[in-house]
Short mmCIF file of C-alpha atoms in Angstrom, two decimals:
data_model
loop_
_atom_site.label_atom_id
_atom_site.label_comp_id
_atom_site.label_asym_id
_atom_site.label_seq_id
_atom_site.Cartn_x
_atom_site.Cartn_y
_atom_site.Cartn_z
CA MET A 19 -66.10 -195.02 -11.59
CA ALA A 20 -62.53 -194.75 -10.29
CA PHE A 21 -60.83 -198.01 -9.35
CA SER A 22 -59.77 -198.39 -5.72
CA ALA A 23 -57.65 -201.31 -4.59
CA SER A 24 -58.45 -202.78 -1.20
CA PRO A 25 -55.67 -203.42 1.34
CA GLU A 26 -56.13 -207.17 1.17
CA LEU A 27 -55.54 -207.19 -2.60
CA VAL A 28 -52.48 -204.95 -2.74
CA ASP A 29 -49.31 -204.83 -0.65
CA ARG A 30 -49.07 -201.42 1.02
CA PRO A 31 -45.67 -200.43 -0.53
CA VAL A 32 -46.88 -201.46 -3.97
CA ALA A 33 -50.15 -199.61 -3.49
CA ALA A 34 -48.31 -196.47 -2.47
CA ALA A 35 -46.18 -196.65 -5.58
CA LEU A 36 -49.05 -197.36 -7.94
CA PHE A 37 -51.89 -195.22 -6.65
CA THR A 38 -50.17 -192.23 -5.00
CA PRO A 39 -49.90 -189.33 -7.43
CA THR A 40 -46.37 -188.19 -8.14
CA GLY A 41 -44.94 -184.98 -9.57
CA ALA A 42 -44.05 -181.54 -8.32
CA PRO A 43 -44.25 -180.86 -4.58
CA ALA A 44 -47.36 -179.08 -3.40
CA ASP A 45 -45.33 -176.15 -2.11
CA PRO A 46 -42.38 -175.57 -4.50
CA PRO A 47 -39.48 -173.57 -3.02
CA ALA A 48 -39.55 -170.79 -5.62
CA SER A 49 -42.69 -168.75 -6.04
CA ALA A 50 -44.87 -168.83 -9.13
CA LEU A 51 -44.25 -165.11 -9.52
CA ALA A 52 -40.51 -165.68 -9.81
CA PHE A 53 -41.08 -168.20 -12.59
CA LYS A 54 -43.45 -165.87 -14.41
CA GLY A 55 -40.88 -163.10 -14.12
CA LEU A 56 -38.26 -165.37 -15.66
CA VAL A 57 -40.56 -166.25 -18.56
CA ALA A 58 -41.33 -162.56 -19.11
CA PHE A 59 -37.63 -161.66 -19.03
CA THR A 60 -36.92 -164.38 -21.61
CA ALA A 61 -39.61 -162.98 -23.89
CA VAL A 62 -38.21 -159.46 -23.53
CA MET A 63 -34.67 -160.56 -24.34
CA LEU A 64 -35.74 -162.53 -27.41
CA LEU A 65 -38.46 -160.28 -28.82
CA ALA A 66 -37.54 -156.81 -27.49
CA PRO A 67 -41.13 -155.44 -27.38
CA GLN A 68 -39.78 -152.01 -26.42
CA ILE A 69 -38.37 -151.68 -29.94
CA MET A 70 -41.71 -152.43 -31.57
CA PHE A 71 -43.55 -150.30 -29.01
CA PRO A 72 -41.20 -147.46 -27.97
CA GLN A 73 -43.62 -146.39 -25.24
CA LEU A 74 -42.51 -149.43 -23.24
CA ALA A 75 -38.87 -148.34 -23.16
CA VAL A 76 -39.48 -145.99 -20.25
CA PHE A 77 -40.36 -149.02 -18.09
CA ARG A 78 -37.07 -150.80 -18.95
CA PRO A 79 -38.79 -154.16 -19.51
CA ALA A 80 -35.66 -156.33 -19.19
CA LEU A 81 -34.66 -154.81 -15.87
CA LEU A 82 -38.26 -154.84 -14.62
CA THR A 83 -38.94 -158.50 -15.42
CA ALA A 84 -35.53 -159.65 -14.15
CA GLY A 85 -36.13 -157.70 -10.95
CA ILE A 86 -39.51 -159.39 -10.48
CA ALA A 87 -37.96 -162.85 -10.94
CA VAL A 88 -35.07 -162.22 -8.56
CA GLY A 89 -37.09 -160.28 -5.99
CA ALA A 90 -39.91 -162.83 -5.82
CA TYR A 91 -37.46 -165.70 -5.45
CA VAL A 92 -35.47 -163.98 -2.70
CA PHE A 93 -38.68 -163.07 -0.86
CA ALA A 94 -39.99 -166.65 -1.05
CA ARG A 95 -36.72 -168.05 0.31
CA PHE A 96 -36.66 -165.44 3.07
CA LEU A 97 -40.16 -166.36 4.22
CA ARG A 98 -39.16 -170.03 4.43
CA HIS A 99 -35.85 -169.27 6.14
CA GLU A 100 -33.99 -171.11 3.39
CA ARG A 101 -30.62 -170.21 1.96
CA LEU A 102 -30.59 -168.38 -1.36
CA ILE A 103 -27.86 -170.32 -3.14
CA ARG A 104 -27.40 -174.01 -3.78
CA PRO A 105 -23.67 -174.32 -4.46
CA THR A 106 -23.62 -176.54 -7.53
CA ARG A 107 -20.40 -177.15 -9.45
CA GLU A 108 -21.54 -174.75 -12.14
CA PHE A 109 -22.28 -172.02 -9.63
CA LEU A 110 -18.91 -172.40 -7.91
CA LEU A 111 -17.07 -172.36 -11.23
CA SER A 112 -18.93 -169.23 -12.34
CA VAL A 113 -17.99 -167.52 -9.06
CA ALA A 114 -14.37 -168.54 -9.53
CA LEU A 115 -14.43 -167.20 -13.09
CA VAL A 116 -15.82 -163.84 -11.97
CA TRP A 117 -13.34 -163.68 -9.09
CA TRP A 118 -10.45 -164.22 -11.48
CA ALA A 119 -11.81 -161.58 -13.85
CA VAL A 120 -12.03 -159.07 -10.99
CA MET A 121 -8.50 -159.89 -9.88
CA THR A 122 -7.18 -159.10 -13.37
CA ILE A 123 -8.88 -155.69 -13.65
CA PRO A 124 -5.90 -153.72 -12.26
CA ALA A 125 -3.74 -155.16 -15.06
CA SER A 126 -6.37 -154.57 -17.76
CA LEU A 127 -5.48 -152.56 -20.85
CA TRP A 128 -8.56 -150.47 -20.01
CA PRO A 129 -9.73 -151.04 -16.42
CA GLY A 130 -12.79 -148.83 -16.84
CA GLY A 131 -13.93 -150.83 -19.86
CA SER A 132 -13.49 -154.08 -17.94
CA VAL A 133 -15.57 -152.78 -15.04
CA GLY A 134 -18.24 -151.60 -17.48
CA LEU A 135 -18.54 -154.99 -19.16
CA LEU A 136 -18.65 -156.70 -15.78
CA THR A 137 -21.45 -154.57 -14.38
CA ASP A 138 -23.42 -153.76 -17.53
CA LEU A 139 -23.56 -157.25 -19.05
CA TRP A 140 -21.75 -160.17 -17.48
CA LEU A 141 -23.05 -159.98 -13.92
CA LYS A 142 -26.60 -159.61 -15.26
CA THR A 143 -26.04 -162.65 -17.45
CA LEU A 144 -24.74 -164.65 -14.49
CA LEU A 145 -27.66 -163.50 -12.34
CA ILE A 146 -30.15 -164.98 -14.82
CA PHE A 147 -28.02 -168.15 -14.98
CA TRP A 148 -28.40 -168.41 -11.21
CA VAL A 149 -32.13 -167.62 -11.29
CA ILE A 150 -32.89 -170.32 -13.88
CA GLY A 151 -31.07 -172.97 -11.87
CA HIS A 152 -33.07 -172.13 -8.75
CA VAL A 153 -36.52 -171.09 -10.00
CA VAL A 154 -37.06 -173.85 -12.59
CA ASP A 155 -37.37 -176.47 -9.87
CA THR A 156 -40.15 -178.84 -10.99
CA PRO A 157 -40.76 -180.98 -14.08
CA GLY A 158 -43.80 -178.85 -14.88
CA ARG A 159 -41.84 -175.61 -14.85
CA LEU A 160 -39.07 -177.03 -16.99
CA THR A 161 -41.62 -178.29 -19.50
CA ARG A 162 -43.52 -174.98 -19.56
CA LEU A 163 -40.33 -172.99 -20.06
CA THR A 164 -39.40 -175.31 -22.92
CA TRP A 165 -42.77 -174.66 -24.53
CA TRP A 166 -42.35 -170.91 -24.09
CA LEU A 167 -38.92 -171.00 -25.73
CA ALA A 168 -40.34 -173.02 -28.63
CA VAL A 169 -43.17 -170.51 -29.09
CA LEU A 170 -40.75 -167.56 -28.86
CA SER A 171 -38.67 -169.05 -31.66
CA ILE A 172 -41.58 -168.54 -34.08
CA PRO A 173 -41.42 -164.72 -34.47
CA LEU A 174 -37.62 -164.85 -34.71
CA ALA A 175 -37.69 -167.48 -37.46
CA ALA A 176 -40.71 -165.99 -39.24
CA THR A 177 -39.01 -162.59 -39.39
CA GLY A 178 -35.89 -164.13 -40.91
CA VAL A 179 -37.86 -165.95 -43.59
CA LYS A 180 -40.01 -162.89 -44.31
CA ARG A 181 -36.97 -160.67 -44.76
CA TYR A 182 -35.45 -163.09 -47.23
CA VAL A 183 -38.66 -163.43 -49.23
CA THR A 184 -39.29 -159.67 -49.33
CA GLY A 185 -35.65 -158.83 -50.06
CA GLU A 186 -34.82 -156.98 -46.82
CA PHE A 187 -31.06 -157.42 -47.04
CA MET A 188 -28.11 -155.79 -45.35
CA ASN A 189 -26.42 -152.94 -47.17
CA THR A 190 -23.55 -154.92 -48.66
CA ALA A 191 -22.59 -155.45 -52.26
CA GLN A 192 -20.72 -158.73 -51.79
CA VAL A 193 -23.36 -161.10 -50.36
CA ALA A 194 -27.12 -160.58 -50.04
CA ARG A 195 -27.80 -161.36 -46.37
CA ILE A 196 -30.94 -160.63 -44.42
CA GLU A 197 -31.08 -158.24 -41.51
CA GLY A 198 -31.32 -159.80 -38.06
CA TYR A 199 -34.22 -159.51 -35.65
CA ASP A 200 -34.41 -156.28 -33.63
CA SER A 201 -33.51 -157.74 -30.23
CA PRO A 202 -30.33 -157.97 -28.16
CA LEU A 203 -29.82 -161.67 -28.93
CA ALA A 204 -30.57 -161.65 -32.67
CA ALA A 205 -29.51 -158.23 -33.91
CA ASN A 206 -27.57 -159.52 -36.93
CA PRO A 207 -27.93 -162.64 -39.10
CA ASN A 208 -25.14 -164.53 -37.32
CA ASP A 209 -26.67 -163.90 -33.90
CA LEU A 210 -30.10 -164.85 -35.23
CA ALA A 211 -28.69 -168.13 -36.56
CA LEU A 212 -27.01 -168.87 -33.20
CA MET A 213 -30.15 -168.16 -31.17
CA LEU A 214 -32.34 -170.28 -33.44
CA ASN A 215 -29.83 -173.12 -33.41
CA LEU A 216 -29.88 -173.20 -29.61
CA LEU A 217 -33.69 -173.16 -29.55
CA LEU A 218 -34.15 -175.81 -32.26
CA PRO A 219 -33.35 -178.86 -30.05
CA LEU A 220 -36.02 -177.77 -27.58
CA VAL A 221 -38.59 -177.73 -30.40
CA VAL A 222 -37.38 -181.18 -31.48
CA ALA A 223 -37.70 -182.45 -27.90
CA LEU A 224 -41.34 -181.38 -27.74
CA LEU A 225 -41.92 -182.92 -31.17
CA LEU A 226 -40.45 -186.27 -30.11
CA GLN A 227 -42.72 -186.49 -27.07
CA ALA A 228 -45.89 -185.13 -28.72
CA ARG A 229 -48.81 -187.52 -28.38
CA THR A 230 -51.38 -186.01 -30.74
CA ALA A 231 -51.29 -185.51 -34.49
CA PHE A 232 -52.13 -181.83 -34.07
CA ARG A 233 -49.18 -181.17 -31.76
CA ARG A 234 -46.81 -183.16 -33.94
CA THR A 235 -47.92 -181.19 -37.00
CA VAL A 236 -47.52 -177.81 -35.28
CA LEU A 237 -44.14 -178.65 -33.78
CA PHE A 238 -42.88 -180.12 -37.04
CA ALA A 239 -43.87 -176.87 -38.78
CA ILE A 240 -42.06 -174.82 -36.13
CA ALA A 241 -38.92 -176.96 -36.46
CA GLY A 242 -39.02 -176.57 -40.25
CA LEU A 243 -39.51 -172.82 -39.97
CA VAL A 244 -36.57 -172.48 -37.56
CA ALA A 245 -34.28 -174.62 -39.75
CA ALA A 246 -35.25 -172.62 -42.86
CA ALA A 247 -34.53 -169.33 -41.09
CA ILE A 248 -31.10 -170.59 -40.00
CA VAL A 249 -30.25 -171.42 -43.60
CA LEU A 250 -31.55 -168.11 -44.91
CA THR A 251 -29.25 -166.14 -42.61
CA PHE A 252 -26.43 -167.42 -44.86
CA SER A 253 -24.38 -167.84 -41.68
CA ARG A 254 -21.49 -170.26 -42.11
CA SER A 255 -21.20 -170.76 -38.38
CA GLY A 256 -24.97 -171.25 -38.31
CA PHE A 257 -24.64 -174.01 -40.91
CA LEU A 258 -21.91 -175.80 -38.92
CA THR A 259 -23.96 -175.53 -35.73
CA LEU A 260 -27.07 -176.85 -37.47
CA ALA A 261 -25.05 -179.73 -38.91
CA THR A 262 -23.81 -180.51 -35.39
CA ILE A 263 -27.38 -180.67 -34.09
CA VAL A 264 -28.46 -183.01 -36.87
CA ALA A 265 -25.40 -185.23 -36.31
CA LEU A 266 -26.02 -185.43 -32.55
CA TYR A 267 -29.63 -186.48 -33.00
CA LEU A 268 -28.69 -189.04 -35.63
CA TYR A 269 -26.10 -190.39 -33.19
CA ARG A 270 -28.73 -190.64 -30.46
CA PHE A 271 -31.24 -192.31 -32.77
CA ALA A 272 -28.61 -194.80 -33.91
CA ARG A 273 -27.68 -195.73 -30.33
CA GLU A 274 -31.34 -196.29 -29.49
CA GLY A 275 -32.02 -198.25 -32.69
CA ARG A 276 -34.56 -195.70 -33.99
CA VAL A 277 -34.30 -196.73 -37.63
CA LEU A 278 -37.50 -195.00 -38.71
CA ARG A 279 -36.38 -191.69 -37.19
CA ILE A 280 -33.03 -191.93 -38.94
CA ALA A 281 -34.76 -192.68 -42.23
CA ALA A 282 -37.10 -189.71 -41.73
CA VAL A 283 -34.19 -187.32 -41.07
CA VAL A 284 -32.26 -188.58 -44.09
CA ALA A 285 -35.35 -188.24 -46.28
CA LEU A 286 -35.94 -184.68 -45.08
CA LEU A 287 -32.32 -183.74 -45.76
CA ALA A 288 -32.46 -185.29 -49.22
CA THR A 289 -35.66 -183.39 -49.99
CA ALA A 290 -34.38 -180.06 -48.67
CA ALA A 291 -30.93 -180.14 -50.29
CA PRO A 292 -32.11 -179.34 -53.87
CA LEU A 293 -34.13 -176.40 -52.53
CA LEU A 294 -31.09 -174.57 -51.16
CA PRO A 295 -30.23 -171.32 -52.97
CA SER A 296 -27.13 -171.71 -55.13
CA SER A 297 -25.61 -168.61 -53.53
CA TYR A 298 -25.98 -170.29 -50.14
CA VAL A 299 -24.06 -173.34 -51.33
CA ASP A 300 -21.32 -171.06 -52.69
CA ARG A 301 -21.05 -169.24 -49.36
CA ILE A 302 -20.87 -172.47 -47.35
CA ALA A 303 -18.09 -173.64 -49.65
CA THR A 304 -15.91 -170.77 -48.39
CA ILE A 305 -15.66 -172.57 -45.05
CA THR A 306 -12.93 -174.72 -46.57
CA ALA A 307 -11.88 -172.26 -49.30
CA LEU A 308 -11.20 -169.03 -47.44
CA GLU A 309 -9.75 -167.31 -50.49
CA GLU A 310 -13.13 -167.57 -52.23
CA ASP A 311 -14.88 -165.35 -49.66
CA ARG A 312 -15.53 -162.09 -51.51
CA THR A 313 -16.41 -160.22 -48.32
CA GLY A 314 -12.99 -160.84 -46.79
CA SER A 315 -14.57 -161.65 -43.41
CA ALA A 316 -13.32 -165.24 -43.35
CA GLN A 317 -9.75 -164.17 -44.07
CA HIS A 318 -9.84 -161.40 -41.46
CA ARG A 319 -11.32 -163.65 -38.78
CA TRP A 320 -8.77 -166.38 -39.44
CA ALA A 321 -5.96 -163.81 -39.21
CA ASP A 322 -7.46 -162.43 -35.98
CA MET A 323 -7.47 -165.92 -34.46
CA GLY A 324 -3.76 -166.17 -35.21
CA SER A 325 -3.14 -162.75 -33.64
CA ALA A 326 -5.18 -163.77 -30.59
CA ALA A 327 -3.16 -166.95 -30.17
CA THR A 328 0.02 -164.91 -30.39
CA TYR A 329 -1.19 -162.55 -27.67
CA VAL A 330 -2.11 -165.48 -25.41
CA MET A 331 1.38 -166.95 -25.80
CA GLN A 332 2.86 -163.58 -24.83
CA HIS A 333 0.44 -163.05 -21.89
CA PRO A 334 -0.57 -166.55 -20.71
CA ILE A 335 -1.59 -165.73 -17.14
CA VAL A 336 -3.37 -162.38 -16.76
CA GLY A 337 -4.38 -161.44 -20.31
CA ALA A 338 -5.60 -158.10 -21.61
CA GLY A 339 -8.43 -157.71 -19.11
CA LEU A 340 -12.14 -158.44 -19.24
CA GLY A 341 -13.57 -157.45 -22.64
CA GLN A 342 -10.31 -156.00 -23.97
CA ASP A 343 -9.54 -158.47 -26.77
CA ALA A 344 -9.98 -155.75 -29.43
CA LEU A 345 -7.26 -153.63 -27.79
CA ALA A 346 -5.03 -156.69 -27.53
CA LEU A 347 -5.46 -157.51 -31.22
CA ASN A 348 -4.64 -153.91 -32.12
CA GLN A 349 -1.27 -154.39 -30.45
CA ILE A 350 -0.50 -157.49 -32.51
CA ARG A 351 -1.85 -156.78 -36.01
CA GLY A 352 -2.47 -153.04 -36.03
CA GLU A 353 -5.56 -150.97 -35.32
CA ARG A 354 -8.73 -152.42 -36.80
CA TRP A 355 -10.93 -152.36 -33.69
CA THR A 356 -12.51 -155.77 -34.24
CA VAL A 357 -12.95 -158.48 -31.62
CA VAL A 358 -11.85 -162.08 -31.97
CA HIS A 359 -14.74 -164.25 -33.22
CA ASP A 360 -14.00 -167.18 -30.94
CA VAL A 361 -15.34 -167.55 -27.40
CA TYR A 362 -12.40 -169.68 -26.27
CA LEU A 363 -9.82 -167.22 -27.57
CA GLN A 364 -11.91 -164.38 -26.18
CA TYR A 365 -11.57 -165.76 -22.66
CA ALA A 366 -7.92 -166.65 -23.21
CA VAL A 367 -7.00 -163.16 -24.49
CA ASP A 368 -9.04 -161.37 -21.82
CA LEU A 369 -8.37 -163.53 -18.77
CA GLY A 370 -5.37 -165.64 -19.73
CA LEU A 371 -5.21 -169.42 -19.63
CA PRO A 372 -6.69 -169.59 -16.07
CA GLY A 373 -9.82 -167.82 -17.32
CA LEU A 374 -10.05 -170.09 -20.35
CA LEU A 375 -9.70 -173.23 -18.20
CA LEU A 376 -12.40 -172.05 -15.80
CA PHE A 377 -14.81 -171.33 -18.65
CA VAL A 378 -14.14 -174.68 -20.34
CA ALA A 379 -14.67 -176.43 -16.98
CA LEU A 380 -17.99 -174.60 -16.60
CA LEU A 381 -19.04 -175.61 -20.12
CA VAL A 382 -18.08 -179.25 -19.56
CA CYS A 383 -19.88 -179.38 -16.20
CA ALA A 384 -23.06 -177.97 -17.77
CA ILE A 385 -22.91 -180.56 -20.56
CA ARG A 386 -22.37 -183.34 -18.04
CA SER A 387 -25.24 -182.09 -15.88
CA ALA A 388 -27.62 -182.21 -18.86
CA ALA A 389 -26.42 -185.72 -19.76
CA GLY A 390 -26.80 -186.84 -16.16
CA ALA A 391 -30.29 -185.38 -15.98
CA ARG A 392 -31.26 -187.34 -19.07
CA ARG A 393 -30.02 -190.60 -17.57
CA ALA A 394 -31.67 -189.98 -14.20
CA ALA A 395 -34.99 -189.04 -15.79
CA ALA A 396 -34.91 -192.08 -18.07
CA GLU A 397 -34.17 -194.39 -15.13
CA ALA A 398 -37.07 -192.82 -13.20
CA GLY A 399 -39.38 -193.46 -16.16
CA HIS A 400 -39.92 -189.76 -16.91
CA ALA A 401 -39.54 -189.83 -20.68
CA GLY A 402 -40.63 -186.22 -21.18
CA LEU A 403 -38.01 -184.80 -18.85
CA ALA A 404 -35.37 -187.10 -20.33
CA THR A 405 -36.13 -185.77 -23.82
CA ILE A 406 -35.91 -182.14 -22.67
CA ALA A 407 -32.64 -182.79 -20.82
CA GLU A 408 -31.29 -184.39 -23.97
CA ALA A 409 -32.27 -181.28 -25.94
CA VAL A 410 -30.38 -179.06 -23.48
CA TRP A 411 -27.39 -181.39 -23.89
CA VAL A 412 -27.60 -181.03 -27.67
CA SER A 413 -27.90 -177.22 -27.41
CA LEU A 414 -24.84 -176.98 -25.18
CA LEU A 415 -22.75 -179.18 -27.46
CA ALA A 416 -23.95 -177.12 -30.41
CA PHE A 417 -22.82 -173.99 -28.57
CA ALA A 418 -19.44 -175.61 -27.92
CA VAL A 419 -19.02 -175.86 -31.70
CA ALA A 420 -20.51 -172.44 -32.46
CA ALA A 421 -18.23 -170.84 -29.85
CA VAL A 422 -15.31 -171.28 -32.25
CA PHE A 423 -16.93 -168.66 -34.52
CA TYR A 424 -18.70 -166.19 -32.20
CA PRO A 425 -17.56 -163.34 -29.90
CA ALA A 426 -20.28 -164.22 -27.38
CA GLY A 427 -18.36 -165.21 -24.29
CA TYR A 428 -20.21 -162.97 -21.84
CA HIS A 429 -23.69 -162.95 -23.40
CA PHE A 430 -26.81 -164.90 -22.50
CA TYR A 431 -26.49 -167.63 -25.15
CA PHE A 432 -24.37 -170.07 -23.17
CA TYR A 433 -25.35 -169.05 -19.66
CA TYR A 434 -29.08 -169.37 -20.30
CA PHE A 435 -28.73 -172.98 -21.46
CA ALA A 436 -26.20 -173.75 -18.75
CA GLY A 437 -28.90 -172.61 -16.31
CA LEU A 438 -31.34 -175.00 -17.98
CA ALA A 439 -28.81 -177.82 -17.52
CA VAL A 440 -28.50 -177.03 -13.80
CA ALA A 441 -32.29 -176.90 -13.52
CA ALA A 442 -32.76 -180.19 -15.37
CA ALA A 443 -30.19 -181.91 -13.13
CA ARG A 444 -31.85 -180.55 -10.02
CA VAL A 445 -35.33 -181.62 -11.14
CA ALA A 446 -34.11 -185.09 -12.15
CA ARG A 447 -32.67 -185.64 -8.66
CA THR A 448 -36.09 -185.02 -7.13
CA LEU A 449 -37.96 -187.53 -9.29
CA PRO A 450 -39.33 -190.55 -7.45
CA PRO A 451 -37.78 -193.85 -8.55
CA ARG A 452 -39.57 -196.02 -11.06
CA PRO A 453 -42.14 -198.15 -9.19
CA VAL A 454 -41.05 -201.75 -8.67
CA VAL A 455 -44.11 -203.99 -8.67
CA ASP A 456 -44.15 -207.30 -6.84
CA PRO A 457 -44.23 -210.04 -9.56
CA SER A 458 -46.92 -211.86 -7.63
CA PHE A 459 -49.14 -208.76 -7.64
CA GLY A 460 -50.81 -209.62 -10.92
CA ALA A 461 -51.41 -213.23 -9.90
CA ARG A 462 -53.10 -212.16 -6.68
CA ILE A 463 -55.13 -209.24 -8.02
CA GLY A 464 -56.26 -210.97 -11.24
CA PRO A 465 -58.77 -213.42 -9.75
CA ALA A 466 -60.21 -210.70 -7.52
CA LEU A 467 -60.95 -208.48 -10.56
CA ALA A 468 -62.41 -211.29 -12.66
CA PRO A 469 -66.17 -211.08 -13.22
#
């Protein structure tokens, strides 16, 4: 039989706090269809079902699912006579960044190429960034999306491990490296490592808040599978990003006095270290010994970073134009038609120092939003949301490190998780405060409940 407190036993404010259900509003501003469209779009981008089933390609799944998410959201806002955009700091900075990019197109080394990158990739990326920040508007939706991302990491990681075990390697004589996953965000081993690194903290967040042995076991297995796949990509940047994630969680555990968690992580690392392939250890060693890299990629990328820095010093304001860093490098070090593997230099070469500063400001704001969401959720007593917000914070900081080694400035990696940070901050602001119970409540209600 459900307990019901009578008015004479409980103060009305206290009763409202204790016995009124809390959570998502009954009529959330974004429609359920918009959220489902976002989830479907995420699955398409990560798994690319049209590659496994070519018959689906005619439907253009990515465009279809993104259109459903955007269209349903716009329609829901129109019916409620509500404005479409909430001008957060991240949104305003992204608009300023796009505005600056458009302003530099006339001075681009290839204006047509800049327009193509803007319309074919970057604006679509920014549209999803905006959709996430507006559609993921309740704790339940943020939690469900986190679960979906954790589940979607399984086929990516399982494919990586399978390809290593079965010997499906890239056609290179220098280093045996697995092929990536056949999707836009994991097409080569480096991209696969980056995507899995960004997803791993979300799996850890669900693991830390799991309440049943079954869930803990499943999530622990997923986390182990993802970490193993990252290692088996033999990606040096993937290793550094994974090390950053581990260090950030150890830092958090240390600040919270979680000695058992620290001991568990250290024990897992000590157990896994002897299992690493010797060739993997040799490859990681080339991070500090560039001359030992037999592929020559480390030497070339380091030289390209120097060439990019030179170009930025020569063109500090406008740059080469959106997406034209390869042309700019050709001018400095000769024609090789390779891009600079550094997001920060990519923005600096393409859009000059103003573009770089705007991107860094956007990155910092997203990180701060995730950190603020964690604090607000913790103060409101919503441990689950706080753990997820912390995971988004870890993912963004991990990307900040990985960005030094990836040419992914305009892709979904950063903007998707920046959208999650905006969503987490928005949801945390809507949480009801932690109930404050009158200290005399227990003294007054105790005798009344006694047999």
